[in-house]
Amino acid sequence: MTTSFAQSLRLRTMLLGFKAVTRPLAWRGDPMARILTAGRDTDPYPFYEDARALGDLSRSGLGLYVSASHRVSDSVLRDPRFGVDTRASLMDMKKMLLDSKGRRPIHPVDDSFIALDPPRHTRLRRTVAPWFTPRALRDLTPLVEKVVGEFLDEVEGRDQWELMDDFAARIPIRIICEMFGIPEIDYARFIRWGTVLGATLDGIRSAAELARVRAALVDLEAFFVDLLDGRRRNLGDDLVSSVIRAQSGSDEFLREDLLATCELLMMAGYETTLNLIGNAGLALLTHREARERVIASPSSADNAVEEVLRWDSSVQYTVRAAVEPVTLEGVDLPTGSLVVLLLAGANRDPDVFPHPDVLDLDRPNSRDHLSFSSGIHYCVGAGLARLEAAVGMRMLFERYPDLRISGPVVRRRSRNIRGALSIPVSPR
Ligand code: HEM
């Protein structure tokens, strides 16, 4: 599949138009424009404070509404008058991916139930939920411990290794592949899919990026078509077989739903969780007292992970669109109005979290953060992500209590996914 010249020209024009609008707004201090134009190493938290200073709900010059208030964000996420279909007003990835013949690959986010409103959302979500119950996660714990132990064995004896690629990125890939019943794992391929697709949560920035995304999606789809074909012939007791059983035999689900559901489970838990593990590692490596707590009392790894989710979430914001006219905080929003909910800003709302910029493992309400969203789209995999990160931190610092950062930390370019691309570490 290739991008036609006309498409690429349209995209360039759109991007130039977008930059022409956002840059002057950012110079004038518009918080949302500043977030969207910020550089890789920019600390985003002051922008969220600026947004909060404008009120619990403010209007950006980009034509969006913005909130860094915990109360407003939580209430919008739980409000059935707001839906997830924001395509009419934002970049429509589905349209952008069309090739000259009008075909496009399945997109794990835009084609799956995370991007659907009820009732289809409810029906599709039900087909995967049993795999993420507290009981299912308890049964999974020994496997997570085994996998984390193996990765720590692999780096044993090395003077320096990479916390992201050697450890953080491998845990979520290996666990979801175990759940899917995939024995042979090509880590480099998964990391490529994750990095390319994760970056698109901010939107597409260039024609070259669009081509990379399309190639990654075609490859991802081919992988899942193969996997699903094989599994249909030989159903087992894995997550993929379970989704096939739950979705086949019902006219309401299509072949595309099955593909999109599996791709969503693979990708939604990947960049998010690896960056949670990376952010937790980085927080503990740079906060001596917190690290010593985790070493002295491994059960405090759970608190550490919860507080890192609040303090430095791997998902920074999400968007909702009004599906009917809504009055919110005294503002009349017409149908289709977009509200950007700055989840990471809400997590530092001083009305809910006193001294919000401080990483505090004793904070009694860390778990009230919105990093996993709220309402009907509350993250299905929240428990799995918590488990992987807590086991990861407990075992990492048990094995390497003197672990230290041994080179420059390189941040990701994404503004929505927050985390590091590289954290070189040394065991002594
Ligand atoms: C630190 C790790 C994770 C974070 C921060 C995270 C964050 C989120 C957020 C913010 C949403 C909702 C988006 C919205 O409301 O617009 C979401 C939904 C979702 N997440 Fe996660 N996630 C994580 C890990 C996982 C894992 C491990 C899985 C599964 C393997 C997963 C699967 C999903 C699915 C399927 C949805 C869609 C739920 C729905 O629409 O009903 N996530 N996640």
Coordinates of C-alpha atoms and ligand atoms in Angstrom, one line a residue:
M1 CA 0.0 0.0 0.0
T2 CA 1.3 3.4 -0.8
T3 CA 0.2 6.9 0.1
S4 CA -0.9 8.7 -3.0
F5 CA 0.8 12.0 -3.8
A6 CA -2.5 13.8 -3.4
Q7 CA -3.0 12.3 0.1
S8 CA 0.5 13.2 1.1
L9 CA 0.0 16.8 -0.1
R10 CA -3.3 17.0 1.7
L11 CA -1.6 15.8 4.9
R12 CA 1.3 18.2 4.5
T13 CA -1.2 21.1 4.0
M14 CA -3.2 20.0 7.1
L15 CA 0.0 19.8 9.2
L16 CA 1.2 23.1 8.1
G17 CA -2.2 24.6 8.9
F18 CA -2.2 22.9 12.3
K19 CA 1.3 24.3 13.1
A20 CA 0.4 27.7 11.8
V21 CA -2.5 27.8 14.2
T22 CA -0.9 26.2 17.3
R23 CA 2.4 28.0 17.3
P24 CA 1.1 31.6 17.7
L25 CA -1.4 30.3 20.2
A26 CA 1.3 28.6 22.2
W27 CA 3.4 31.9 22.2
R28 CA 0.3 33.7 23.5
G29 CA 0.2 31.1 26.4
D30 CA -2.7 28.9 25.3
P31 CA -2.1 25.9 27.6
M32 CA -3.4 23.2 25.1
A33 CA -1.4 24.7 22.2
R34 CA 1.7 24.8 24.5
I35 CA 1.2 21.1 25.4
L36 CA 0.9 20.2 21.7
T37 CA 3.9 22.1 20.6
A38 CA 6.2 21.3 23.5
G39 CA 9.6 19.6 22.9
R40 CA 10.6 16.2 24.0
D41 CA 12.3 17.2 27.2
T42 CA 9.8 19.8 28.3
D43 CA 8.2 19.2 31.7
P44 CA 4.5 19.1 30.9
Y45 CA 3.3 19.7 34.5
P46 CA 3.6 23.5 34.5
F47 CA 1.2 23.6 31.5
Y48 CA -1.4 21.7 33.5
E49 CA -1.0 24.2 36.3
D50 CA -1.5 27.0 33.7
A51 CA -4.6 25.3 32.4
R52 CA -5.9 25.0 36.0
A53 CA -5.2 28.6 36.7
L54 CA -7.7 29.5 33.9
G55 CA -10.5 27.6 35.7
D56 CA -11.8 24.1 36.1
L57 CA -12.9 24.2 32.5
S58 CA -11.4 26.6 30.0
R59 CA -11.7 27.2 26.3
S60 CA -8.5 26.8 24.1
G61 CA -8.0 28.9 21.0
L62 CA -7.9 25.6 19.2
G63 CA -11.7 25.4 19.6
L64 CA -11.5 22.7 22.4
Y65 CA -12.4 22.8 26.1
V66 CA -9.7 21.8 28.5
S67 CA -9.8 20.6 32.1
A68 CA -7.1 19.8 34.6
S69 CA -9.6 19.6 37.4
H70 CA -10.0 16.1 39.0
R71 CA -13.7 16.8 39.8
V72 CA -14.6 18.0 36.2
S73 CA -12.5 15.3 34.5
D74 CA -14.0 12.5 36.5
S75 CA -17.5 13.8 36.0
V76 CA -17.1 14.1 32.2
L77 CA -15.7 10.6 32.0
R78 CA -18.7 9.2 33.8
D79 CA -21.3 11.3 32.0
P80 CA -23.3 9.5 29.3
R81 CA -23.8 12.9 27.5
F82 CA -20.1 12.6 26.4
G83 CA -18.9 9.9 24.0
V84 CA -15.6 8.7 22.6
D85 CA -16.3 9.4 18.9
T86 CA -14.2 12.5 18.4
R87 CA -13.4 11.8 14.7
A88 CA -15.7 14.4 13.3
S89 CA -13.6 17.1 14.9
L90 CA -10.1 15.7 15.3
M91 CA -7.7 14.2 12.7
D92 CA -9.6 11.2 11.4
M93 CA -7.0 8.5 11.4
K94 CA -9.3 6.0 9.5
K95 CA -9.6 8.4 6.6
M96 CA -5.9 9.2 6.6
L97 CA -5.1 5.5 6.3
L98 CA -7.1 4.9 3.2
D99 CA -4.9 4.0 0.2
S100 CA -5.6 5.0 -3.4
K101 CA -8.0 2.0 -3.7
G102 CA -10.0 3.1 -0.7
R103 CA -8.7 0.2 1.5
R104 CA -7.1 0.6 4.9
P105 CA -5.7 -1.7 7.6
I106 CA -7.5 -2.2 10.9
H107 CA -6.5 0.2 13.6
P108 CA -6.2 -1.2 17.2
V109 CA -7.6 2.0 18.8
D110 CA -9.9 3.6 16.2
D111 CA -11.6 0.4 15.2
S112 CA -12.0 -1.3 18.6
F113 CA -14.4 -0.9 21.5
I114 CA -12.2 1.8 23.2
A115 CA -13.5 4.1 20.4
L116 CA -17.1 3.0 20.6
D117 CA -20.1 4.2 22.7
P118 CA -22.7 1.9 24.2
P119 CA -24.4 -0.4 23.4
R120 CA -21.7 -1.9 21.1
H121 CA -18.9 -0.9 23.5
T122 CA -20.6 -2.8 26.3
R123 CA -21.1 -6.0 24.3
L124 CA -17.6 -6.1 23.0
R125 CA -16.0 -5.2 26.3
R126 CA -17.8 -8.1 28.0
T127 CA -16.1 -10.6 25.6
V128 CA -12.7 -9.8 27.2
A129 CA -13.5 -8.8 30.8
P130 CA -13.3 -12.2 32.4
W131 CA -9.6 -12.4 31.7
F132 CA -8.9 -9.4 33.9
T133 CA -10.8 -10.1 37.1
P134 CA -9.0 -10.0 40.5
R135 CA -9.1 -13.8 40.6
A136 CA -7.7 -14.2 37.1
L137 CA -4.9 -11.9 38.0
R138 CA -4.2 -13.8 41.2
D139 CA -3.8 -16.9 39.1
L140 CA -1.4 -15.0 36.8
T141 CA 0.9 -13.8 39.5
P142 CA 3.3 -16.8 39.5
L143 CA 3.8 -16.4 35.8
V144 CA 4.6 -12.7 36.1
E145 CA 7.1 -13.4 38.8
K146 CA 8.7 -16.1 36.7
V147 CA 9.0 -13.9 33.7
V148 CA 10.4 -10.9 35.6
G149 CA 12.9 -13.3 37.3
E150 CA 14.0 -14.6 33.8
F151 CA 14.6 -11.1 32.5
L152 CA 16.6 -10.2 35.6
D153 CA 18.7 -13.4 35.1
E154 CA 19.4 -12.3 31.5
V155 CA 21.1 -9.0 32.6
E156 CA 22.9 -10.6 35.6
G157 CA 26.7 -10.0 35.4
R158 CA 26.4 -7.1 32.9
D159 CA 28.1 -3.8 34.0
Q160 CA 25.4 -1.8 32.3
W161 CA 22.0 -2.5 30.7
E162 CA 18.9 -0.8 29.5
L163 CA 16.0 -0.5 31.9
M164 CA 13.5 0.2 29.0
D165 CA 14.4 -2.4 26.2
D166 CA 15.9 -5.1 28.4
F167 CA 13.3 -5.0 31.1
A168 CA 10.3 -2.6 31.0
A169 CA 9.3 -3.3 27.4
R170 CA 9.7 -7.1 27.6
I171 CA 7.4 -7.7 30.6
P172 CA 4.1 -6.6 29.0
I173 CA 4.9 -8.2 25.6
R174 CA 5.8 -11.5 27.2
I175 CA 2.8 -11.6 29.5
I176 CA 0.2 -10.7 26.9
C177 CA 1.8 -13.2 24.5
E178 CA 1.6 -15.9 27.2
M179 CA -2.1 -15.0 27.7
F180 CA -2.6 -15.1 23.9
G181 CA -0.8 -18.5 23.7
I182 CA 2.0 -17.1 21.4
P183 CA 5.2 -19.1 22.1
E184 CA 7.7 -17.5 19.8
I185 CA 8.2 -13.8 20.5
D186 CA 9.9 -11.5 18.2
Y187 CA 10.5 -8.6 20.7
A188 CA 12.0 -6.3 18.1
R189 CA 8.8 -6.5 16.0
F190 CA 6.5 -5.8 18.9
I191 CA 8.7 -2.9 20.1
R192 CA 8.5 -1.5 16.5
W193 CA 4.7 -1.8 16.4
G194 CA 4.4 -0.2 19.8
T195 CA 6.7 2.7 19.2
V196 CA 5.2 3.6 15.8
L197 CA 1.6 3.2 17.0
G198 CA 2.1 4.7 20.5
A199 CA 3.5 7.9 18.9
T200 CA 0.3 8.4 16.8
L201 CA -1.8 9.0 20.0
D202 CA -0.7 12.6 19.4
G203 CA -1.9 12.5 15.8
I204 CA 0.3 12.1 12.7
R205 CA 3.1 14.7 12.3
S206 CA 4.4 13.9 8.8
A207 CA 3.8 12.0 5.6
A208 CA 6.7 9.8 6.5
E209 CA 5.1 9.0 9.8
L210 CA 1.8 8.1 8.1
A211 CA 3.7 5.7 5.9
R212 CA 5.4 4.1 8.9
V213 CA 2.1 3.8 10.7
R214 CA 0.4 2.2 7.7
A215 CA 3.3 -0.3 7.3
A216 CA 3.1 -1.2 11.0
L217 CA -0.7 -1.7 10.9
V218 CA -0.4 -3.9 7.8
D219 CA 2.2 -6.0 9.5
L220 CA 0.2 -6.2 12.8
E221 CA -3.0 -7.2 10.9
A222 CA -1.1 -9.9 8.9
F223 CA 0.2 -11.3 12.2
F224 CA -3.3 -11.4 13.7
V225 CA -5.0 -12.8 10.6
D226 CA -2.5 -15.7 10.7
L227 CA -2.9 -16.2 14.5
L228 CA -6.7 -16.1 14.3
D229 CA -6.8 -18.5 11.3
G230 CA -4.6 -21.0 13.2
R231 CA -6.5 -20.6 16.4
R232 CA -9.9 -21.1 14.8
R233 CA -8.8 -24.5 13.6
N234 CA -7.4 -25.4 17.0
L235 CA -9.1 -23.6 19.9
G236 CA -7.4 -23.8 23.3
D237 CA -7.8 -22.2 26.7
D238 CA -6.0 -19.0 25.9
L239 CA -7.3 -15.4 25.7
V240 CA -7.5 -15.4 21.9
S241 CA -9.5 -18.6 21.7
S242 CA -11.8 -17.2 24.4
V243 CA -12.4 -14.0 22.4
I244 CA -13.1 -16.1 19.3
R245 CA -15.6 -18.2 21.2
A246 CA -17.3 -15.2 22.7
Q247 CA -17.6 -13.3 19.5
S248 CA -18.3 -16.0 16.9
G249 CA -21.8 -17.5 16.7
S250 CA -23.3 -14.0 17.1
D251 CA -24.4 -11.9 14.1
E252 CA -23.7 -8.7 15.9
F253 CA -19.9 -9.2 15.8
L254 CA -17.9 -9.0 12.6
R255 CA -14.5 -10.4 11.6
E256 CA -13.1 -6.9 12.0
D257 CA -14.3 -6.7 15.6
L258 CA -12.4 -9.8 16.4
L259 CA -9.2 -8.5 14.8
A260 CA -9.6 -5.1 16.4
T261 CA -10.3 -6.6 19.9
C262 CA -7.2 -8.7 19.8
E263 CA -5.1 -5.9 18.4
L264 CA -6.4 -3.5 21.1
L265 CA -5.5 -6.0 23.9
M266 CA -2.0 -6.4 22.5
M267 CA -1.4 -2.6 21.9
A268 CA -3.4 -0.8 24.7
G269 CA -1.4 -2.6 27.3
Y270 CA 2.0 -2.3 25.7
E271 CA 3.3 1.3 25.5
T272 CA 1.2 2.2 28.6
T273 CA 2.6 -0.5 30.8
L274 CA 6.2 -0.4 29.7
N275 CA 6.2 3.3 30.4
L276 CA 4.6 2.8 33.8
I277 CA 7.4 0.3 34.6
G278 CA 10.0 2.8 33.3
N279 CA 8.5 5.7 35.1
A280 CA 8.3 3.7 38.4
G281 CA 11.9 2.6 37.9
L282 CA 13.0 6.2 37.2
A283 CA 11.1 7.5 40.2
L284 CA 12.6 5.0 42.6
L285 CA 16.1 5.5 41.1
T286 CA 15.8 9.2 41.7
H287 CA 14.0 9.1 45.1
R288 CA 16.3 7.4 47.6
E289 CA 13.8 7.3 50.5
A290 CA 11.1 5.7 48.4
R291 CA 13.5 3.1 47.0
E292 CA 14.7 2.2 50.5
R293 CA 11.1 1.7 51.5
V294 CA 10.5 -0.7 48.6
I295 CA 13.8 -2.6 49.4
A296 CA 13.0 -2.8 53.2
S297 CA 9.4 -3.8 52.7
P298 CA 8.7 -5.3 49.3
S299 CA 4.9 -5.1 49.8
S300 CA 5.3 -1.3 49.6
A301 CA 6.0 -1.8 45.8
D302 CA 2.1 -1.7 45.4
N303 CA 1.9 1.8 47.0
A304 CA 4.9 2.9 45.0
V305 CA 3.3 1.9 41.7
E306 CA 0.0 3.5 42.7
E307 CA 1.7 6.8 43.6
V308 CA 3.8 6.8 40.4
L309 CA 0.6 6.3 38.4
R310 CA -0.7 9.5 40.1
W311 CA 2.6 11.4 40.0
D312 CA 3.8 10.6 36.5
S313 CA 1.1 8.8 34.5
S314 CA 2.1 7.1 31.3
V315 CA -1.2 8.3 29.7
Q316 CA -1.4 12.1 30.0
Y317 CA -4.8 13.0 28.6
T318 CA -7.9 11.7 26.8
V319 CA -10.7 13.4 24.9
R320 CA -14.5 13.2 24.9
A321 CA -17.1 14.8 22.6
A322 CA -20.6 16.0 23.7
V323 CA -23.2 13.7 22.1
E324 CA -25.9 16.3 22.9
P325 CA -25.9 19.9 24.0
V326 CA -24.5 20.0 27.6
T327 CA -24.1 22.8 30.1
L328 CA -20.8 22.1 31.9
E329 CA -19.5 24.4 34.6
G330 CA -21.9 27.1 33.5
V331 CA -20.7 26.8 29.8
D332 CA -23.1 25.8 27.1
L333 CA -21.4 23.2 24.9
P334 CA -23.0 22.4 21.6
T335 CA -23.2 18.8 20.3
G336 CA -19.7 17.7 19.1
S337 CA -17.8 20.0 21.4
L338 CA -14.5 18.4 22.4
V339 CA -13.3 18.3 26.0
V340 CA -9.6 17.4 26.6
L341 CA -9.3 15.9 30.0
L342 CA -5.7 16.3 31.3
L343 CA -5.6 13.1 33.4
A344 CA -2.0 13.8 34.5
G345 CA -3.1 17.3 35.5
A346 CA -6.1 16.0 37.4
N347 CA -3.7 13.7 39.2
R348 CA -1.9 16.8 40.6
D349 CA -5.1 18.7 41.5
P350 CA -4.3 20.2 45.0
D351 CA -8.0 20.0 46.0
V352 CA -7.7 16.2 45.9
F353 CA -4.0 15.5 46.5
P354 CA -2.3 17.9 48.9
H355 CA 1.3 18.8 47.9
P356 CA 0.7 17.1 44.6
D357 CA 4.2 17.5 43.2
V358 CA 5.6 15.4 46.0
L359 CA 6.1 11.6 45.4
D360 CA 4.7 10.3 48.7
L361 CA 4.3 6.6 49.2
D362 CA 2.2 7.2 52.3
R363 CA -0.4 9.3 50.5
P364 CA -3.7 7.7 51.6
N365 CA -5.6 8.4 48.3
S366 CA -3.0 7.8 45.6
R367 CA -5.5 5.3 44.1
D368 CA -8.0 8.1 43.3
H369 CA -5.8 9.1 40.3
L370 CA -7.4 9.1 36.8
S371 CA -4.5 7.5 35.0
F372 CA -6.7 4.5 34.0
S373 CA -9.6 6.9 33.1
S374 CA -13.0 6.6 34.8
G375 CA -16.5 5.6 33.9
I376 CA -17.4 3.0 31.3
H377 CA -14.0 3.1 29.5
Y378 CA -12.1 2.5 32.8
C379 CA -9.0 0.6 31.7
V380 CA -9.8 -3.2 31.4
G381 CA -6.1 -4.0 32.0
A382 CA -5.6 -1.8 35.1
G383 CA -5.1 -4.7 37.4
L384 CA -2.7 -6.4 35.0
A385 CA -0.6 -3.2 34.6
R386 CA -0.5 -2.8 38.4
L387 CA 0.6 -6.4 38.9
E388 CA 3.3 -6.3 36.3
A389 CA 4.7 -3.0 37.6
A390 CA 4.6 -4.0 41.3
V391 CA 6.2 -7.4 40.7
G392 CA 8.8 -5.7 38.4
M393 CA 9.7 -3.0 41.0
R394 CA 9.8 -5.5 44.0
M395 CA 12.0 -8.0 42.2
L396 CA 14.2 -5.4 40.5
F397 CA 15.2 -3.7 43.7
E398 CA 15.4 -6.9 45.7
R399 CA 18.0 -8.2 43.2
Y400 CA 19.7 -4.8 42.6
P401 CA 19.4 -2.6 45.7
D402 CA 22.3 -0.4 44.5
L403 CA 21.0 0.0 40.9
R404 CA 21.9 3.5 39.6
I405 CA 21.3 5.5 36.4
S406 CA 24.6 5.2 34.4
G407 CA 24.0 7.5 31.4
P408 CA 21.7 10.1 29.9
V409 CA 17.9 9.4 30.2
V410 CA 16.3 9.9 26.8
R411 CA 12.6 10.9 26.8
R412 CA 9.9 9.8 24.3
R413 CA 8.7 12.3 21.7
S414 CA 5.0 11.7 22.5
R415 CA 3.0 14.2 24.5
N416 CA 0.2 11.8 25.4
I417 CA 2.4 8.8 26.3
R418 CA 4.9 9.9 29.0
G419 CA 8.0 7.9 29.5
A420 CA 11.6 7.3 28.6
L421 CA 13.0 5.7 25.5
S422 CA 16.3 4.9 27.3
I423 CA 17.4 4.6 30.9
P424 CA 20.9 3.1 31.0
V425 CA 21.5 1.5 34.4
S426 CA 24.4 -0.1 36.2
P427 CA 24.0 -2.6 39.1
R428 CA 26.8 -0.9 41.2
Ligands
HEM1 C1 0.0 1.6 33.0 C2 -0.7 0.9 32.1 C3 -2.0 1.4 31.5 C4 -2.5 2.6 31.5 C5 -2.0 3.9 32.1 C6 -3.8 2.5 30.7 C7 -4.6 3.6 30.5 C8 -5.9 3.4 29.9 C9 -6.8 4.5 29.8 C10 -6.6 6.0 30.2 C11 -7.9 4.0 29.2 C12 -9.2 4.7 28.8 C13 -9.1 5.8 27.7 C14 -10.3 6.7 27.7 O1 -11.1 6.7 28.7 O2 -10.4 7.4 26.8 C15 -7.7 2.6 28.9 C16 -8.6 1.8 28.3 C17 -8.3 0.5 28.0 N1 -7.1 -0.2 28.4 FE1 -5.6 0.4 29.4 N2 -3.9 1.2 30.3 C18 -2.9 0.5 30.8 C19 -2.7 -0.9 30.7 C20 -3.5 -1.7 30.0 C21 -3.3 -3.2 29.9 C22 -2.2 -4.0 30.5 C23 -4.3 -3.6 29.1 C24 -4.6 -5.0 28.6 C25 -3.8 -5.9 28.3 C26 -5.2 -2.5 28.7 C27 -6.3 -2.5 28.0 C28 -7.2 -1.5 27.8 C29 -8.5 -1.6 27.1 C30 -9.0 -2.9 26.4 C31 -9.1 -0.4 27.2 C32 -10.5 0.0 26.6 C33 -11.5 0.0 27.7 C34 -12.9 0.4 27.2 O3 -12.9 1.2 26.3 O4 -13.9 0.0 27.8 N3 -4.6 -1.4 29.3 N4 -6.4 2.3 29.4

